[in-house]
XYZ file of N, CA, C and O in Angstrom:
496
model
N 128.201 75.771 56.399
C 126.979 76.051 57.107
C 125.858 75.144 56.604
O 125.750 74.891 55.405
N 125.049 74.656 57.528
C 123.909 73.826 57.184
C 122.691 74.373 57.912
O 122.769 74.763 59.079
N 121.569 74.417 57.219
C 120.336 74.936 57.787
C 119.282 73.834 57.801
O 118.685 73.534 56.763
N 119.040 73.225 58.972
C 118.039 72.161 59.047
C 116.617 72.714 59.162
O 116.384 73.722 59.832
N 115.682 72.036 58.518
C 114.267 72.363 58.608
C 113.499 71.068 58.828
O 113.519 70.179 57.983
N 112.801 70.981 59.964
C 112.092 69.764 60.324
C 110.659 69.773 59.805
O 110.052 70.831 59.628
N 110.125 68.581 59.617
C 108.730 68.417 59.254
C 108.270 67.031 59.694
O 109.080 66.172 60.016
N 106.969 66.821 59.708
C 106.422 65.512 60.000
C 105.817 65.346 61.375
O 105.254 64.290 61.677
N 105.933 66.352 62.219
C 105.348 66.255 63.538
C 103.831 66.294 63.479
O 103.232 66.637 62.458
N 103.220 65.949 64.593
C 101.775 65.954 64.656
C 101.257 65.244 65.878
O 101.998 64.974 66.825
N 99.981 64.957 65.856
C 99.305 64.281 66.950
C 99.087 62.821 66.585
O 98.582 62.511 65.503
N 99.463 61.947 67.492
C 99.328 60.520 67.252
C 98.945 59.823 68.552
O 99.299 60.282 69.644
N 98.220 58.743 68.439
C 97.846 57.971 69.614
C 99.002 57.100 70.081
O 99.862 56.704 69.294
N 99.021 56.826 71.367
C 100.037 55.934 71.915
C 100.027 54.607 71.177
O 98.972 54.050 70.886
N 101.220 54.122 70.872
C 101.357 52.909 70.092
C 101.470 53.136 68.604
O 101.822 52.211 67.858
N 101.210 54.349 68.176
C 101.276 54.682 66.771
C 102.673 55.069 66.329
O 103.632 54.994 67.096
N 102.764 55.513 65.089
C 104.049 55.840 64.490
C 104.021 57.194 63.809
O 102.973 57.657 63.344
N 105.174 57.810 63.753
C 105.389 59.036 63.006
C 106.766 58.978 62.381
O 107.667 58.341 62.918
N 106.917 59.669 61.276
C 108.212 59.783 60.631
C 108.548 61.257 60.484
O 107.858 61.996 59.780
N 109.597 61.671 61.156
C 110.067 63.036 61.064
C 111.130 63.147 59.989
O 111.933 62.233 59.805
N 111.129 64.262 59.306
C 112.130 64.513 58.288
C 112.836 65.822 58.578
O 112.253 66.753 59.121
N 114.082 65.873 58.203
C 114.886 67.069 58.352
C 115.573 67.328 57.028
O 116.389 66.506 56.583
N 115.239 68.424 56.408
C 115.863 68.816 55.161
C 116.913 69.872 55.442
O 116.646 70.841 56.152
N 118.085 69.679 54.903
C 119.195 70.583 55.161
C 119.695 71.196 53.871
O 119.807 70.515 52.851
N 119.982 72.460 53.935
C 120.556 73.152 52.796
C 122.074 73.135 52.885
O 122.650 72.850 53.939
N 122.709 73.438 51.778
C 124.159 73.474 51.754
C 124.765 72.261 51.087
O 124.289 71.138 51.265
N 125.819 72.472 50.353
C 126.458 71.379 49.630
C 127.434 70.580 50.480
O 128.016 69.607 49.988
N 127.627 70.979 51.728
C 128.530 70.278 52.631
C 127.782 69.464 53.676
O 128.320 69.182 54.742
N 126.559 69.063 53.376
C 125.738 68.304 54.311
C 126.462 67.064 54.816
O 126.368 66.710 55.998
N 127.189 66.392 53.934
C 127.866 65.163 54.309
C 129.033 65.382 55.269
O 129.609 64.408 55.759
N 129.376 66.615 55.555
C 130.439 66.922 56.508
C 129.938 66.955 57.948
O 130.738 67.115 58.865
N 128.639 66.809 58.134
C 128.035 66.977 59.443
C 127.495 65.673 60.012
O 126.807 64.917 59.322
N 127.822 65.428 61.263
C 127.064 64.469 62.053
C 125.690 65.084 62.289
O 125.583 66.265 62.625
N 124.650 64.305 62.091
C 123.295 64.808 62.258
C 122.600 64.075 63.396
O 122.734 62.860 63.548
N 121.854 64.840 64.169
C 121.175 64.253 65.307
C 119.788 64.816 65.516
O 119.410 65.839 64.938
N 119.039 64.117 66.338
C 117.726 64.568 66.783
C 117.741 64.732 68.295
O 118.243 63.863 69.023
N 117.194 65.833 68.739
C 116.998 66.100 70.151
C 115.529 66.396 70.381
O 114.785 66.658 69.441
N 115.118 66.360 71.623
C 113.742 66.721 71.938
C 113.697 67.488 73.248
O 114.552 67.333 74.116
N 112.674 68.317 73.370
C 112.511 69.118 74.567
C 111.038 69.213 74.921
O 110.228 69.702 74.135
N 110.713 68.727 76.092
C 109.363 68.807 76.616
C 109.258 70.017 77.540
O 110.270 70.484 78.076
N 108.054 70.537 77.741
C 107.897 71.693 78.625
C 108.462 71.441 80.013
O 108.189 70.411 80.633
N 109.262 72.373 80.486
C 109.841 72.255 81.810
C 111.010 71.308 81.923
O 111.515 71.093 83.030
N 111.441 70.743 80.812
C 112.540 69.798 80.839
C 113.703 70.288 79.993
O 113.543 71.143 79.124
N 114.860 69.726 80.257
C 116.040 70.043 79.472
C 115.963 69.371 78.113
O 115.346 68.322 77.947
N 116.604 69.990 77.142
C 116.703 69.383 75.833
C 117.553 68.122 75.938
O 118.655 68.151 76.485
N 117.056 67.016 75.417
C 117.746 65.750 75.567
C 118.031 65.093 74.225
O 117.290 65.250 73.256
N 119.095 64.345 74.213
C 119.516 63.609 73.034
C 118.551 62.482 72.733
O 118.091 61.786 73.635
N 118.263 62.292 71.457
C 117.403 61.205 71.012
C 118.171 60.212 70.151
O 118.199 59.019 70.438
N 118.791 60.707 69.093
C 119.495 59.834 68.163
C 120.442 60.657 67.317
O 120.256 61.862 67.144
N 121.459 60.007 66.782
C 122.392 60.673 65.887
C 122.967 59.665 64.909
O 122.974 58.458 65.171
N 123.460 60.169 63.801
C 124.073 59.325 62.792
C 125.347 59.975 62.282
O 125.450 61.199 62.202
N 126.308 59.139 61.942
C 127.581 59.614 61.438
C 127.423 60.256 60.070
O 126.358 60.217 59.455
N 128.494 60.837 59.592
C 128.450 61.536 58.309
C 128.060 60.632 57.148
O 127.374 61.054 56.215
N 128.472 59.398 57.224
C 128.154 58.430 56.174
C 126.810 57.759 56.380
O 126.258 57.164 55.441
N 126.289 57.825 57.598
C 125.065 57.132 57.932
C 125.269 55.706 58.389
O 124.302 55.019 58.734
N 126.510 55.242 58.411
C 126.796 53.870 58.787
C 126.644 53.654 60.289
O 126.134 52.620 60.731
N 127.089 54.626 61.074
C 127.060 54.512 62.521
C 125.901 55.314 63.094
O 125.636 56.432 62.647
N 125.226 54.748 64.077
C 124.123 55.432 64.744
C 124.244 55.281 66.245
O 124.932 54.392 66.749
N 123.551 56.154 66.950
C 123.505 56.094 68.399
C 122.127 56.547 68.846
O 121.523 57.420 68.216
N 121.633 55.948 69.931
C 120.294 56.236 70.416
C 120.283 56.393 71.923
O 121.050 55.743 72.636
N 119.387 57.231 72.384
C 119.123 57.282 73.808
C 118.471 55.978 74.245
O 117.723 55.352 73.481
N 118.753 55.560 75.462
C 118.194 54.302 75.956
C 116.667 54.292 75.903
O 116.052 53.248 75.664
N 116.068 55.434 76.096
C 114.621 55.522 76.151
C 113.936 55.253 74.811
O 112.737 54.982 74.774
N 114.687 55.324 73.717
C 114.079 55.139 72.401
C 114.648 53.953 71.640
O 114.162 53.648 70.538
N 115.623 53.276 72.188
C 116.224 52.133 71.508
C 115.173 51.064 71.226
O 114.369 50.728 72.081
N 115.209 50.555 70.016
C 114.248 49.550 69.605
C 112.956 50.115 69.080
O 112.151 49.371 68.498
N 112.736 51.402 69.270
C 111.508 52.041 68.806
C 111.759 53.074 67.713
O 110.947 53.228 66.809
N 112.858 53.790 67.823
C 113.186 54.846 66.866
C 114.339 54.405 65.971
O 115.236 53.677 66.400
N 114.328 54.884 64.740
C 115.404 54.617 63.801
C 115.783 55.900 63.082
O 114.921 56.562 62.501
N 117.052 56.240 63.135
C 117.546 57.409 62.424
C 118.226 56.958 61.135
O 118.880 55.917 61.099
N 118.060 57.738 60.095
C 118.703 57.442 58.825
C 118.984 58.746 58.097
O 118.416 59.788 58.427
N 119.861 58.677 57.118
C 120.168 59.872 56.340
C 120.403 59.510 54.890
O 120.782 58.386 54.557
N 120.171 60.483 54.043
C 120.404 60.349 52.619
C 121.186 61.581 52.201
O 120.623 62.665 52.054
N 122.470 61.419 52.035
C 123.318 62.568 51.735
C 123.056 63.147 50.350
O 123.270 64.337 50.123
N 122.613 62.319 49.423
C 122.284 62.814 48.095
C 121.085 63.747 48.145
O 121.039 64.757 47.439
N 120.104 63.411 48.970
C 118.920 64.240 49.134
C 119.092 65.283 50.229
O 118.224 66.143 50.402
N 120.170 65.190 50.973
C 120.460 66.087 52.091
C 119.335 66.073 53.122
O 118.816 67.119 53.532
N 118.955 64.874 53.506
C 117.901 64.711 54.493
C 118.319 63.723 55.572
O 119.143 62.839 55.350
N 117.747 63.894 56.738
C 117.885 62.941 57.825
C 116.487 62.694 58.380
O 115.688 63.624 58.508
N 116.193 61.447 58.677
C 114.856 61.067 59.094
C 114.887 60.390 60.453
O 115.895 59.835 60.876
N 113.767 60.442 61.113
C 113.591 59.740 62.376
C 112.268 59.000 62.325
O 111.205 59.617 62.385
N 112.351 57.692 62.178
C 111.165 56.852 62.207
C 110.862 56.501 63.654
O 111.699 55.911 64.341
N 109.690 56.859 64.115
C 109.307 56.656 65.501
C 108.140 55.680 65.549
O 107.054 55.978 65.038
N 108.367 54.540 66.152
C 107.346 53.512 66.283
C 107.005 53.290 67.746
O 107.785 53.612 68.642
N 105.834 52.704 67.970
C 105.382 52.404 69.330
C 105.529 53.619 70.240
O 106.103 53.547 71.330
N 104.990 54.714 69.792
C 105.128 55.963 70.534
C 104.422 55.901 71.878
O 103.362 55.286 72.021
N 105.028 56.566 72.845
C 104.504 56.649 74.191
C 104.191 58.097 74.524
O 104.741 59.011 73.914
N 103.348 58.293 75.515
C 102.995 59.655 75.894
C 104.227 60.446 76.329
O 104.282 61.663 76.113
N 105.195 59.779 76.915
C 106.402 60.462 77.348
C 107.305 60.885 76.197
O 108.311 61.572 76.412
N 106.967 60.493 74.973
C 107.688 60.970 73.802
C 107.226 62.348 73.362
O 107.823 62.940 72.455
N 106.168 62.847 73.963
C 105.649 64.159 73.604
C 106.701 65.230 73.855
O 107.217 65.360 74.963
N 107.014 65.979 72.829
C 108.047 67.007 72.922
C 108.166 67.724 71.589
O 107.604 67.295 70.584
N 108.910 68.798 71.601
C 109.354 69.419 70.369
C 110.629 68.708 69.940
O 111.577 68.602 70.718
N 110.648 68.234 68.724
C 111.798 67.513 68.204
C 112.598 68.424 67.295
O 112.049 69.055 66.390
N 113.899 68.474 67.541
C 114.780 69.355 66.806
C 115.863 68.571 66.094
O 116.437 67.642 66.657
N 116.131 68.970 64.891
C 117.209 68.409 64.099
C 118.442 69.282 64.264
O 118.347 70.513 64.259
N 119.590 68.653 64.423
C 120.812 69.401 64.671
C 121.977 68.820 63.894
O 122.036 67.611 63.642
N 122.914 69.687 63.553
C 124.106 69.270 62.839
C 125.364 69.601 63.609
O 125.450 70.639 64.262
N 126.331 68.707 63.530
C 127.617 68.893 64.182
C 128.717 68.811 63.151
O 128.819 67.803 62.431
N 129.532 69.827 63.078
C 130.643 69.838 62.146
C 131.782 69.045 62.754
O 132.603 69.572 63.511
N 131.821 67.782 62.454
C 132.837 66.890 62.981
C 132.597 65.490 62.491
O 131.646 65.214 61.752
N 133.452 64.586 62.912
C 133.387 63.207 62.458
C 132.906 62.241 63.529
O 132.634 61.077 63.223
N 132.785 62.716 64.768
C 132.455 61.847 65.886
C 131.047 62.145 66.367
O 130.676 63.310 66.552
N 130.269 61.102 66.582
C 128.934 61.271 67.143
C 129.039 61.719 68.593
O 129.766 61.131 69.391
N 128.308 62.759 68.922
C 128.221 63.259 70.277
C 126.765 63.284 70.703
O 125.864 63.417 69.875
N 126.539 63.174 72.004
C 125.177 63.181 72.529
C 124.825 64.462 73.262
O 123.651 64.707 73.533
N 125.807 65.270 73.584
C 125.563 66.516 74.300
C 125.100 67.600 73.339
O 125.667 67.778 72.264
N 124.078 68.323 73.730
C 123.546 69.374 72.876
C 124.552 70.475 72.606
O 124.497 71.119 71.552
N 125.481 70.688 73.528
C 126.488 71.718 73.350
C 127.475 71.389 72.237
O 128.210 72.267 71.788
N 127.500 70.165 71.779
C 128.423 69.734 70.738
C 127.894 70.003 69.332
O 128.626 69.808 68.366
N 126.666 70.443 69.232
C 126.060 70.661 67.926
C 126.040 72.134 67.560
O 125.832 73.002 68.418
N 126.266 72.396 66.296
C 126.497 73.749 65.827
C 125.278 74.412 65.196
O 125.128 75.635 65.280
N 124.431 73.630 64.568
C 123.293 74.176 63.836
C 122.016 73.463 64.232
O 121.990 72.235 64.370
N 120.955 74.240 64.383
C 119.692 73.714 64.884
C 118.515 74.169 64.040
O 118.463 75.316 63.584
N 117.573 73.269 63.850
C 116.315 73.637 63.254
C 115.400 74.262 64.280
O 115.727 74.357 65.465
N 114.237 74.701 63.839
C 113.290 75.353 64.733
C 112.434 74.368 65.516
O 111.829 74.737 66.521
N 112.378 73.140 65.079
C 111.658 72.111 65.795
C 110.292 71.821 65.226
O 109.676 72.658 64.568
N 109.809 70.620 65.498
C 108.472 70.212 65.111
C 107.826 69.494 66.288
O 108.460 68.689 66.965
N 106.567 69.811 66.543
C 105.879 69.289 67.715
C 105.372 67.878 67.472
O 104.714 67.603 66.468
N 105.658 67.003 68.421
C 105.113 65.657 68.439
C 104.302 65.502 69.712
O 104.824 65.689 70.814
N 103.037 65.183 69.566
C 102.158 64.988 70.708
C 101.567 63.589 70.639
O 100.938 63.225 69.648
N 101.772 62.836 71.699
C 101.276 61.466 71.771
C 100.175 61.414 72.812
O 100.399 61.722 73.985
N 98.997 61.042 72.389
C 97.850 60.983 73.280
C 97.631 59.568 73.788
O 97.979 58.579 73.134
N 97.015 59.471 74.953
C 96.737 58.176 75.553
C 95.330 57.717 75.243
O 94.503 58.479 74.738
């Protein structure tokens, strides 16, 4: 079992940057594929980025490629999302999720554990 807790959200102007962090409990953190999802009001929860158990492999939604970077530190049991050149359409609640498996998946139904989320608001 892994319990993610997100932090780092806030209000930022378009073009700015934020770094989200996800701290996970449990000594089996390295057994989980970790990902970030986001959900805006009235919209479905959508995939943002994910990283393999080792952190070597990553995957990104097309909408954030080149702007966002996911990374993990298994020793610290954390996963981060560096968000650069933020756009107003990035405004959403960002959630950290864990998948007990070895393969990166983009569907929210493939993830087993979820944090409560952190709000990111990008102003114009």
